XYZ file of C-alpha atoms in Angstrom:
724
model
C -24.367 -15.681 3.114
C -27.170 -17.647 1.434
C -27.404 -18.939 -2.152
C -29.481 -16.678 -4.362
C -31.862 -19.476 -5.382
C -32.546 -20.255 -1.726
C -33.447 -16.612 -1.136
C -35.607 -16.562 -4.311
C -36.655 -20.213 -4.927
C -38.791 -19.298 -7.955
C -36.308 -16.931 -9.559
C -35.371 -17.449 -13.184
C -31.818 -17.293 -14.444
C -29.014 -19.745 -14.703
C -25.869 -20.334 -12.674
C -22.425 -19.798 -14.163
C -20.892 -23.212 -14.855
C -17.621 -24.658 -16.043
C -18.072 -27.706 -18.281
C -14.992 -29.889 -18.762
C -15.342 -32.900 -21.084
C -11.814 -33.937 -20.067
C -9.378 -33.123 -17.278
C -7.939 -29.602 -17.542
C -4.770 -29.039 -15.547
C -5.541 -30.475 -12.142
C -9.315 -30.002 -12.466
C -11.064 -33.345 -13.107
C -13.572 -33.542 -15.922
C -17.140 -32.715 -15.026
C -19.465 -29.784 -14.389
C -18.696 -27.081 -11.811
C -21.362 -24.583 -10.767
C -20.443 -21.166 -9.325
C -23.363 -20.612 -6.953
C -23.838 -16.969 -5.973
C -24.351 -16.380 -2.250
C -25.448 -13.034 -0.816
C -25.589 -11.601 2.682
C -29.013 -11.539 4.348
C -28.142 -9.358 7.343
C -30.694 -6.514 7.714
C -29.260 -3.084 6.996
C -26.128 -4.490 5.371
C -24.488 -2.912 2.342
C -21.320 -5.001 2.063
C -21.513 -5.007 -1.779
C -20.022 -8.493 -1.877
C -20.801 -11.951 -3.173
C -19.449 -15.382 -2.255
C -19.192 -17.908 -5.087
C -19.653 -21.447 -3.824
C -18.164 -23.889 -6.356
C -20.008 -27.224 -6.442
C -19.440 -30.251 -8.639
C -22.235 -32.253 -10.291
C -22.726 -34.191 -7.042
C -23.212 -30.914 -5.123
C -19.925 -31.327 -3.255
C -18.078 -28.154 -2.302
C -14.813 -27.640 -4.166
C -14.013 -23.992 -3.431
C -15.394 -20.785 -1.949
C -14.441 -17.571 -3.748
C -15.021 -14.106 -2.263
C -15.566 -11.052 -4.466
C -16.195 -7.385 -3.699
C -18.011 -5.257 -6.257
C -16.048 -2.023 -5.844
C -12.594 -3.213 -6.911
C -10.461 -1.687 -4.150
C -9.278 -2.566 -0.678
C -7.824 -5.839 0.655
C -11.224 -7.580 0.486
C -12.008 -6.815 -3.165
C -10.800 -10.180 -4.447
C -11.545 -12.418 -6.064
C -9.746 -14.670 -3.590
C -10.156 -18.103 -2.036
C -11.689 -17.869 1.433
C -8.965 -19.108 3.769
C -11.486 -20.100 6.446
C -13.413 -22.449 4.160
C -12.653 -25.844 2.611
C -10.743 -25.651 -0.674
C -9.719 -28.578 -2.891
C -6.070 -28.730 -4.085
C -7.059 -27.383 -7.507
C -9.153 -24.528 -6.094
C -6.648 -21.985 -7.416
C -7.345 -23.208 -10.969
C -11.090 -22.810 -10.365
C -10.280 -19.292 -9.178
C -8.377 -18.645 -12.425
C -11.459 -19.688 -14.424
C -13.567 -17.336 -12.305
C -11.178 -14.430 -12.968
C -11.123 -15.103 -16.708
C -14.927 -15.236 -16.844
C -15.343 -12.023 -14.840
C -13.083 -10.192 -17.300
C -14.587 -11.673 -20.456
C -18.308 -11.960 -19.646
C -19.530 -8.644 -18.297
C -23.128 -9.903 -18.320
C -22.274 -12.135 -15.356
C -21.077 -9.119 -13.386
C -24.231 -7.173 -14.354
C -26.387 -10.072 -13.206
C -24.657 -10.199 -9.819
C -25.150 -6.433 -9.412
C -28.859 -6.856 -10.155
C -29.275 -9.833 -7.845
C -27.475 -8.056 -5.025
C -29.994 -5.205 -5.297
C -32.886 -7.669 -5.315
C -31.614 -9.323 -2.127
C -31.183 -5.996 -0.387
C -34.695 -4.912 -1.368
C -36.183 -8.167 -0.040
C -34.254 -8.060 3.245
C -34.548 -4.327 3.970
C -38.035 -3.806 2.541
C -37.059 -0.795 0.416
C -35.466 -0.476 -3.035
C -31.706 -0.590 -2.938
C -30.289 2.959 -2.964
C -26.569 2.298 -2.616
C -23.995 4.172 -4.671
C -23.704 3.067 -8.328
C -21.623 -0.014 -9.037
C -18.597 0.265 -11.350
C -19.538 -0.265 -14.970
C -18.852 -3.852 -16.100
C -15.508 -3.792 -17.817
C -14.213 -0.889 -15.716
C -12.401 -3.251 -13.391
C -9.605 -5.591 -14.396
C -9.898 -8.623 -12.114
C -6.902 -10.631 -10.894
C -6.685 -13.570 -8.518
C -5.798 -12.183 -5.089
C -4.459 -13.859 -1.934
C -6.885 -14.061 0.967
C -6.448 -11.223 3.522
C -5.002 -12.284 6.858
C -6.004 -11.325 10.379
C -3.422 -8.527 10.539
C -4.906 -6.913 7.439
C -8.389 -7.214 8.900
C -7.260 -5.532 12.100
C -5.693 -2.695 10.142
C -8.902 -2.299 8.141
C -10.881 -2.298 11.368
C -8.833 0.677 12.508
C -9.385 2.542 9.253
C -12.991 1.676 8.496
C -14.605 0.300 11.628
C -14.601 -3.325 10.473
C -14.987 -6.038 13.072
C -11.491 -7.452 13.662
C -12.585 -10.843 14.896
C -14.588 -11.645 11.777
C -13.007 -13.650 8.922
C -14.469 -11.068 6.540
C -15.307 -7.400 7.083
C -18.765 -7.069 8.630
C -21.407 -7.047 6.025
C -22.551 -3.519 6.273
C -19.389 -1.992 7.501
C -22.147 0.093 9.118
C -22.888 -1.943 12.246
C -21.238 -1.852 15.629
C -17.823 -3.510 15.755
C -17.451 -6.432 18.123
C -14.811 -7.954 20.363
C -11.872 -5.858 21.505
C -12.498 -3.294 18.791
C -15.973 -2.670 20.203
C -14.482 -2.057 23.638
C -11.952 0.352 22.176
C -14.776 2.259 20.472
C -16.794 2.385 23.700
C -13.825 3.590 25.774
C -12.946 6.176 23.104
C -16.497 7.551 23.171
C -16.619 7.615 26.962
C -13.285 9.405 27.348
C -11.513 9.848 30.667
C -14.137 12.160 32.160
C -17.167 9.867 31.824
C -19.395 9.338 34.892
C -18.073 6.687 37.258
C -21.100 4.458 36.650
C -20.275 4.281 32.930
C -16.604 3.527 33.586
C -17.536 0.722 35.996
C -19.937 -0.742 33.415
C -17.209 -0.623 30.757
C -14.770 -2.322 33.108
C -17.271 -5.090 33.826
C -17.791 -5.535 30.073
C -14.018 -5.818 29.579
C -13.725 -8.440 32.322
C -16.521 -10.522 30.793
C -14.834 -10.315 27.399
C -11.467 -11.435 28.791
C -13.048 -14.391 30.580
C -15.125 -15.440 27.563
C -12.435 -15.184 24.865
C -8.948 -16.634 25.537
C -7.674 -15.022 22.306
C -8.703 -11.538 23.419
C -5.199 -10.726 24.692
C -3.607 -11.523 21.326
C -6.302 -9.501 19.578
C -5.554 -6.561 21.878
C -1.815 -6.697 21.086
C -2.444 -6.923 17.343
C -4.954 -4.076 17.500
C -2.478 -1.890 19.402
C 0.147 -2.559 16.736
C -2.310 -1.746 13.938
C -3.240 1.520 15.633
C 0.424 2.392 16.055
C 1.191 1.770 12.379
C -1.854 3.589 10.969
C -0.912 6.310 8.471
C -3.022 8.846 10.389
C -2.855 8.532 14.165
C -6.236 8.140 15.868
C -5.319 9.470 19.291
C -8.701 8.754 20.875
C -8.595 5.078 19.890
C -4.928 4.728 20.821
C -5.610 6.247 24.235
C -8.601 3.935 24.704
C -6.587 0.847 23.691
C -3.800 1.780 26.101
C -6.346 2.160 28.923
C -7.706 -1.285 28.083
C -4.163 -2.691 28.181
C -3.567 -1.208 31.622
C -6.894 -2.537 32.919
C -6.213 -5.960 31.373
C -2.847 -6.249 33.117
C -4.471 -5.223 36.400
C -7.321 -7.720 35.902
C -5.002 -10.682 35.359
C -2.825 -9.680 38.313
C -5.888 -9.737 40.550
C -7.121 -13.021 39.053
C -3.695 -14.591 39.470
C -3.514 -13.482 43.107
C -6.957 -15.000 43.646
C -5.815 -18.330 42.249
C -7.982 -18.362 39.130
C -6.789 -21.205 36.852
C -5.253 -20.000 33.609
C -4.734 -16.366 34.696
C -0.930 -16.732 34.756
C -0.921 -18.337 31.302
C -3.091 -15.530 29.894
C -0.751 -12.926 31.358
C 2.206 -14.691 29.753
C 0.311 -14.886 26.450
C -0.411 -11.165 26.562
C 3.234 -10.326 27.230
C 4.434 -12.557 24.402
C 1.925 -10.986 22.032
C 3.072 -7.468 23.029
C 6.716 -8.422 22.534
C 5.935 -9.691 19.033
C 3.364 -7.188 17.779
C 4.496 -3.946 19.425
C 8.267 -4.364 19.700
C 9.663 -7.001 17.333
C 7.377 -5.957 14.471
C 8.332 -2.322 15.094
C 5.178 -0.424 15.840
C 5.448 3.381 16.133
C 7.935 4.724 18.656
C 5.309 6.770 20.509
C 3.170 3.689 21.022
C 6.169 1.606 22.134
C 7.067 4.249 24.697
C 3.501 4.302 26.008
C 3.299 0.503 26.273
C 6.693 0.390 27.989
C 5.538 2.976 30.514
C 2.421 0.899 31.279
C 4.517 -2.257 31.710
C 6.953 -0.496 34.072
C 4.140 0.956 36.200
C 2.360 -2.411 36.375
C 5.222 -3.890 38.498
C 4.676 -7.221 36.781
C 7.086 -10.111 36.760
C 7.833 -9.611 33.076
C 9.064 -12.185 30.602
C 12.812 -11.825 29.792
C 12.289 -10.028 26.488
C 10.121 -7.341 28.081
C 12.447 -7.138 31.068
C 15.282 -6.192 28.694
C 13.114 -3.501 27.135
C 12.093 -2.061 30.497
C 15.462 -2.577 32.197
C 16.009 1.134 32.819
C 13.034 1.131 35.177
C 11.476 4.266 33.718
C 11.472 3.232 30.060
C 14.819 4.821 29.173
C 15.936 1.644 27.420
C 13.048 1.947 25.005
C 13.987 5.341 23.680
C 12.912 7.445 26.659
C 16.352 9.018 27.013
C 16.079 12.577 28.294
C 18.246 14.395 25.780
C 17.866 17.691 27.577
C 19.638 16.275 30.634
C 22.002 13.806 28.980
C 25.728 14.421 28.740
C 27.627 13.288 25.659
C 28.652 10.023 27.299
C 25.138 9.432 28.622
C 23.644 10.106 25.211
C 25.938 7.703 23.347
C 25.634 4.949 25.957
C 21.887 5.512 26.179
C 21.512 5.162 22.421
C 23.506 1.925 22.461
C 21.343 0.559 25.300
C 18.225 1.560 23.416
C 19.359 -0.213 20.242
C 20.264 -3.331 22.200
C 16.896 -3.388 23.961
C 14.861 -3.253 20.760
C 17.205 -5.449 18.741
C 18.372 -2.817 16.241
C 21.312 -4.262 14.316
C 20.765 -2.504 10.975
C 22.144 1.048 10.647
C 19.146 2.065 8.529
C 16.710 1.120 11.289
C 19.033 2.901 13.708
C 18.903 6.067 11.603
C 15.111 5.894 11.660
C 15.154 5.608 15.446
C 17.456 8.628 15.745
C 15.225 10.709 13.475
C 12.174 9.792 15.584
C 14.150 10.631 18.723
C 15.107 14.026 17.303
C 11.488 14.706 16.337
C 10.262 14.592 19.953
C 13.097 16.636 21.455
C 14.435 20.162 21.253
C 15.645 20.883 17.670
C 18.546 22.945 19.036
C 20.087 19.771 20.463
C 20.239 18.061 17.069
C 23.589 19.397 15.744
C 25.522 18.594 18.885
C 24.064 15.111 19.231
C 24.655 14.339 15.554
C 28.307 15.324 16.003
C 28.557 13.020 19.043
C 27.329 10.125 16.924
C 29.660 10.957 14.013
C 32.686 10.942 16.328
C 31.633 8.023 18.548
C 34.013 5.108 19.095
C 31.408 2.617 17.838
C 31.544 2.314 13.996
C 27.882 1.312 14.075
C 26.885 4.718 15.474
C 29.093 6.546 12.960
C 27.376 4.709 10.110
C 23.980 5.664 11.518
C 24.926 9.335 11.806
C 26.298 9.398 8.246
C 22.962 8.094 6.933
C 21.253 11.238 8.232
C 22.693 13.050 5.204
C 20.052 11.231 3.146
C 17.173 13.288 4.412
C 14.369 15.075 2.573
C 14.805 18.017 4.958
C 17.398 20.133 3.088
C 18.533 21.809 6.286
C 19.310 18.532 8.053
C 20.981 17.088 4.949
C 23.295 20.097 4.540
C 23.973 20.118 8.283
C 25.173 16.516 8.250
C 27.130 17.063 5.013
C 29.119 19.897 6.589
C 29.863 17.703 9.620
C 30.951 14.745 7.469
C 33.492 16.815 5.576
C 34.813 18.168 8.864
C 35.504 14.868 10.630
C 38.705 12.969 9.985
C 38.484 10.940 6.785
C 39.580 7.797 8.616
C 36.433 7.855 10.781
C 34.273 6.954 7.787
C 33.542 3.245 7.606
C 33.913 1.271 4.345
C 30.121 0.939 4.179
C 29.631 4.696 4.550
C 32.186 5.351 1.809
C 30.410 2.978 -0.558
C 27.041 4.601 0.179
C 28.355 8.078 -0.518
C 29.983 6.961 -3.777
C 26.928 5.147 -5.089
C 24.566 8.000 -4.165
C 26.640 11.128 -4.811
C 24.520 11.901 -7.889
C 21.399 12.089 -5.760
C 22.503 15.344 -4.116
C 21.868 18.810 -5.544
C 24.628 21.364 -5.567
C 26.334 22.543 -3.393
C 25.755 19.439 -1.236
C 27.172 17.205 -3.983
C 30.498 19.069 -3.890
C 30.638 18.580 -0.124
C 29.950 14.861 -0.548
C 32.717 14.623 -3.178
C 35.145 16.297 -0.778
C 34.133 13.844 1.971
C 34.824 10.948 -0.402
C 38.241 12.413 -1.234
C 39.060 12.758 2.464
C 38.259 9.087 3.037
C 40.276 8.022 -0.006
C 43.316 9.966 1.220
C 42.921 8.266 4.589
C 43.019 4.922 2.709
C 39.525 3.851 3.797
C 38.601 0.802 1.660
C 35.271 0.829 -0.168
C 32.917 -2.002 0.862
C 31.919 -4.428 -1.880
C 28.376 -4.203 -3.258
C 26.776 -7.636 -3.492
C 24.348 -8.626 -6.245
C 21.123 -10.311 -5.086
C 20.353 -13.931 -5.891
C 16.836 -13.032 -7.015
C 14.410 -10.147 -7.158
C 10.727 -9.835 -8.009
C 9.319 -6.474 -9.059
C 5.699 -5.317 -9.029
C 4.678 -1.960 -10.504
C 1.362 -0.137 -10.504
C 0.158 1.843 -13.481
C 0.695 5.599 -13.554
C -2.195 7.487 -12.014
C -3.669 10.691 -13.385
C -1.027 12.803 -11.637
C 1.893 10.709 -12.859
C 2.420 8.887 -9.562
C 3.462 5.238 -9.481
C 4.179 2.577 -6.864
C 6.727 -0.240 -6.861
C 7.016 -3.266 -4.588
C 10.135 -5.409 -4.743
C 10.966 -8.694 -3.016
C 14.688 -9.393 -2.903
C 16.828 -11.985 -1.139
C 18.498 -10.693 2.018
C 20.970 -13.130 3.501
C 18.948 -16.038 4.923
C 15.608 -14.308 4.406
C 13.994 -11.751 2.107
C 13.337 -8.035 2.172
C 10.237 -6.256 0.907
C 10.831 -2.795 -0.564
C 8.057 -0.295 -1.286
C 8.681 2.875 -3.309
C 6.139 5.577 -4.097
C 7.066 7.943 -6.926
C 5.494 11.350 -7.378
C 5.674 13.289 -10.612
C 7.751 16.407 -10.057
C 8.386 15.457 -6.441
C 10.732 12.510 -6.811
C 10.492 9.643 -4.342
C 7.616 10.425 -2.013
C 8.159 7.420 0.269
C 10.424 4.398 0.574
C 10.251 1.596 3.132
C 11.963 -1.744 3.687
C 10.634 -4.616 5.795
C 12.223 -7.957 6.541
C 10.285 -11.004 5.328
C 11.368 -13.902 7.487
C 8.823 -16.508 6.449
C 6.884 -17.605 3.422
C 3.760 -16.174 5.041
C 5.519 -12.795 5.303
C 6.259 -12.867 1.580
C 2.684 -13.853 0.735
C 1.371 -10.970 2.857
C 3.706 -8.551 1.105
C 2.595 -9.756 -2.324
C -1.033 -9.468 -1.220
C -0.473 -5.853 -0.231
C 1.230 -5.166 -3.569
C -1.539 -6.799 -5.578
C -4.205 -4.861 -3.685
C -3.054 -1.722 -5.477
C -5.042 -1.000 -8.579
C -3.599 -2.722 -11.603
C -0.287 -3.635 -9.971
C 1.451 -6.088 -12.320
C 4.736 -7.951 -12.362
C 7.493 -5.856 -13.895
C 11.245 -5.864 -14.519
C 14.338 -4.455 -12.899
C 15.052 -2.414 -16.034
C 11.724 -0.599 -15.771
C 12.314 0.009 -12.059
C 15.756 1.483 -12.830
C 14.285 3.791 -15.459
C 11.566 5.145 -13.189
C 13.858 5.575 -10.198
C 16.339 7.478 -12.355
C 13.557 9.868 -13.350
C 12.408 10.231 -9.733
C 15.948 10.931 -8.518
C 16.324 13.620 -11.186
C 13.027 15.238 -10.161
C 14.028 15.207 -6.495
C 17.448 16.682 -7.235
C 15.903 19.496 -9.276
C 13.575 20.226 -6.360
C 16.566 20.342 -3.987
C 15.591 17.197 -2.081
C 17.588 14.063 -1.289
C 15.846 10.658 -1.191
C 15.623 9.187 2.284
C 18.182 6.749 3.641
C 15.869 3.789 2.945
C 16.498 4.230 -0.775
C 20.178 3.617 -0.029
C 19.153 0.366 1.633
C 17.063 -0.600 -1.412
C 20.016 0.126 -3.702
C 22.255 -2.092 -1.569
C 19.754 -4.933 -1.498
C 19.317 -4.809 -5.277
C 23.021 -4.364 -5.971
C 22.364 -1.072 -7.773
C 25.424 1.143 -7.615
C 24.523 3.067 -10.753
C 21.258 4.879 -9.995
C 21.428 8.536 -10.946
C 19.067 11.170 -12.213
C 18.032 10.659 -15.831
C 15.688 12.362 -18.288
C 14.838 9.795 -20.982
C 13.782 11.205 -24.345
C 10.239 9.981 -25.199
C 10.896 10.395 -28.945
C 14.022 8.257 -28.772
C 12.193 5.610 -26.747
C 9.444 5.507 -29.376
C 12.032 5.001 -32.117
C 13.472 2.058 -30.206
C 10.028 0.550 -29.687
C 9.213 1.043 -33.377
C 11.794 -1.572 -34.311
C 10.049 -4.195 -32.173
C 6.592 -3.245 -33.413
C 7.793 -3.497 -37.022
C 9.193 -6.995 -36.500
C 7.607 -9.596 -38.833
C 6.257 -11.647 -35.952
C 4.671 -8.657 -34.179
C 0.886 -9.117 -33.755
C 0.247 -5.355 -33.861
C 2.188 -4.354 -36.983
C 0.812 -2.353 -39.908
C -1.426 0.640 -40.625
C -4.592 -1.260 -39.748
C -3.172 -2.099 -36.319
C -2.441 1.590 -35.723
C -5.984 2.626 -36.663
C -7.419 -0.126 -34.485
C -5.299 1.004 -31.537
C -6.397 4.622 -31.901
C -10.043 3.636 -32.153
C -9.751 1.275 -29.186
C -8.087 3.966 -27.031
C -11.376 5.835 -26.815
C -12.733 2.931 -24.785
C -9.765 2.486 -22.462
C -11.569 4.448 -19.766
C -13.447 1.183 -19.180
C -10.278 0.042 -17.441
C -10.980 2.301 -14.526
C -7.892 1.123 -12.657
C -5.710 2.300 -15.560
C -7.358 5.456 -16.825
C -10.040 6.291 -14.276
C -7.957 9.147 -12.834
C -6.594 10.475 -16.142
C -8.342 13.825 -16.189
C -7.536 17.513 -15.893
C -9.021 19.687 -13.186
C -8.593 23.287 -12.133
C -9.079 26.818 -13.348
C -8.059 26.052 -16.959
C -10.965 23.619 -17.332
C -13.303 26.038 -15.559
C -12.449 28.834 -17.990
C -13.035 26.637 -21.039
C -16.429 25.445 -19.813
C -17.586 28.917 -18.778
C -16.509 30.348 -22.134
C -18.523 27.658 -23.935
C -21.791 28.501 -22.184
C -24.542 29.791 -24.427
C -26.867 32.709 -23.792
C -29.098 30.563 -21.579
C -26.244 28.913 -19.747
C -26.425 25.682 -21.721
C -23.223 23.902 -22.682
C -22.774 21.739 -25.753
C -20.689 18.743 -24.750
C -19.091 18.328 -28.173
C -17.935 21.949 -28.154
C -16.470 21.690 -24.662
C -14.596 18.477 -25.457
C -13.081 19.980 -28.594
C -11.991 23.121 -26.778
C -10.585 21.155 -23.849
C -8.446 19.203 -26.317
C -7.336 22.345 -28.159
C -6.798 24.708 -25.249
C -6.001 22.578 -22.212
C -4.652 19.200 -23.265
C -2.512 20.691 -26.032
C -0.690 22.687 -23.376
C 0.022 19.440 -21.524
C 0.928 17.429 -24.610
C 4.566 16.783 -23.550
C 3.415 15.511 -20.154
C 0.751 13.309 -21.750
C 3.322 11.924 -24.195
C 5.787 11.064 -21.434
C 3.110 9.278 -19.403
C 1.927 7.281 -22.403
C 5.488 6.208 -23.210
C 6.003 5.143 -19.596
C 2.689 3.262 -19.651
C 3.819 1.535 -22.848
C 7.030 0.395 -21.178
C 5.060 -0.661 -18.084
C 2.735 -2.833 -20.195
C 5.696 -4.246 -22.098
C 7.417 -5.208 -18.834
C 4.212 -6.825 -17.546
C 4.175 -9.256 -20.506
C 1.308 -11.755 -20.173
C -0.432 -9.837 -17.369
C -0.943 -6.676 -19.433
C -4.660 -5.816 -19.842
C -3.852 -3.894 -23.054
C -1.210 -5.003 -25.594
C 1.751 -2.663 -25.219
C 1.941 -2.233 -28.992
C -1.479 -0.524 -28.951
C -0.345 1.909 -26.291
C 2.739 2.545 -28.413
C 0.616 3.481 -31.444
C -1.365 5.985 -29.372
C 1.823 7.441 -27.876
C 3.296 7.838 -31.344
C 0.169 9.679 -32.490
C 0.463 12.058 -29.522
C 4.128 12.605 -30.427
C 3.113 13.660 -33.949
C 2.481 17.420 -33.769
C 0.614 17.244 -37.077
C -2.180 15.270 -35.433
C -4.516 17.371 -33.290
C -5.352 15.825 -29.941
C -9.068 16.120 -30.699
C -8.458 13.543 -33.440
C -7.072 11.019 -30.930
C -9.902 9.140 -29.156
C -7.903 8.697 -25.936
C -7.419 12.475 -25.647
C -11.140 13.019 -26.243
C -11.861 10.447 -23.541
C -9.595 12.324 -21.098
C -11.379 15.566 -22.003
C -14.743 13.882 -21.374
C -13.637 12.660 -17.943
C -12.357 16.167 -17.161
C -15.727 17.672 -18.132
C -17.559 15.049 -16.067
C -15.396 15.879 -13.046
C -16.192 19.583 -13.554
C -19.937 18.933 -13.621
C -19.799 16.780 -10.498
C -17.906 19.512 -8.707
C -20.458 22.086 -9.801
C -23.337 19.937 -8.610
C -21.663 19.493 -5.228
C -20.966 23.209 -4.901
C -24.353 24.311 -6.237
C -26.861 21.492 -5.612
C -29.680 21.524 -8.131
C -27.699 23.414 -10.765
C -27.684 22.002 -14.274
C -24.439 22.457 -16.141
């Protein structure tokens, strides 16, 4: 990265500065220049800028990183963790964020300068994809991404994992261990022997040159194992590299090379942390365990416990097809002990993964063995299988639960069934109620539900399909838990996960991941309860039960009252009207309503909020085709009016509900809201008024315009050269 005025010494144009005649917060008085630095690597299209903050004596005070596209963990703006930052650098970052949001000409200038740098370096005019329109993005201060995030991004996008930032082009060859993984993946197992020997020599040179390579390998394995979509070629290549690395250090240690033993110990410790303790995918853990067993190494105690069965049985490799009831139960207990599973929810996840890789016909019998086991821990795990999105498995477990003796239910299981009985559709709910009655008659006490000491909620905006994401940090005994919930309109709770946050760094990483979602703002527990009630109702109507992790979230948050709800948008608007009409409300009166409606036509500038609010499909196609003239031309004004009248009017109730929910989301976000919630309320109220046609509401016209734009793009992709 080089300063723009060093790349173009004679260029005109000023530098953004902060002038403080007196101390502001912790920032001393003086002048602070935000010097734009751009990448000068040939062929790069990183679409990034680094802002070097200098005082009047040209001393560095901060380094701020910013990506132009507004998504991903490197979008920023954030303080570069690898560079020097003064104690008040976060306040300089706040000024930067405020200026980016309020002075779009600065963003335009950086776009232009980036193109000028690329043209100078590459020798051709810049032809990258268009930048977001200034004002489309709502900037927020972001935490700096950590190494783990970079490794994950390297798996997804080919970034270089060893670099403190993603490689400038994202186009060039990755380096370090990731490069070796790519090379081994391309070569495959059937490559000529000369190529395999060359790759092995390259690996040996890398291991000798970089002492941190073993930790990078372990972290990369974990990132591959946790990727949403498994990349089997890369995973296979990384496992081959692990096997060769273990063999290399064994040979080096036997030959007396100094440091070989320490590197082998470092690799084992990194595997224990990244692959096992941090819970990478079961398939990857089994593969790593198999490699460790076959290596015949003198393993560290933690890995010895994992591999104690000799053939990996302790790590979940139990052969269910050959196991008797006693062997199955004892094998499960050994497996849980080896991987440190002490939470029944994690145990239920392990059992589900175990079932997934074995014969489905064994599932009922093995579930019954767990439900009737002597160990209460196993009975709790088996009972949690009733909370499964697979209706067949949920009903299967429900029938078993009502059949076992009521006294076998633990107090925790009874509490979970009571607090979640409303989540089940009929007839499963009746079976759950009978199970509860059986436990009551057997005088099983109900475990107490604790209230958390503190909770912090983050919520994303609703996307164009009505989906929404929540991240919650809540106290969990001596540490914290991070809960992630993804809601899907009409589908209920699409995903729910819980991770333990042991350290402050863990919490910061979790917040960073939450904030990386588009327009994810702080929210409230009340808004979370409302949205989860709606999601539970949608799931129940679809015949699905939320997964067992939602039960864990409810326990952590002390929520024993979640049940399916269908809030009335009209009633919610009446309640909000009282607050809007308050004398001290800044958005009260007829003029405020007109201003809100007029302003709504420009809300598409907030791409993170309304960029995906459009309608697609055959209904739009029919409207556009019907509006074509004799020569195939289409008048935009006519199409927009007809889209409002014929398509959006049919979806008016859905649009109203989403606008009301967005209003409540903005209201819960308080000072972080990019749009005053009262303005969203005025637009929602207009949509609720059937006497107002949607074509008279600028926001609806804007949605119609985005729908028409999406149609034309699709047509151009399908029929290149056509002019709609």
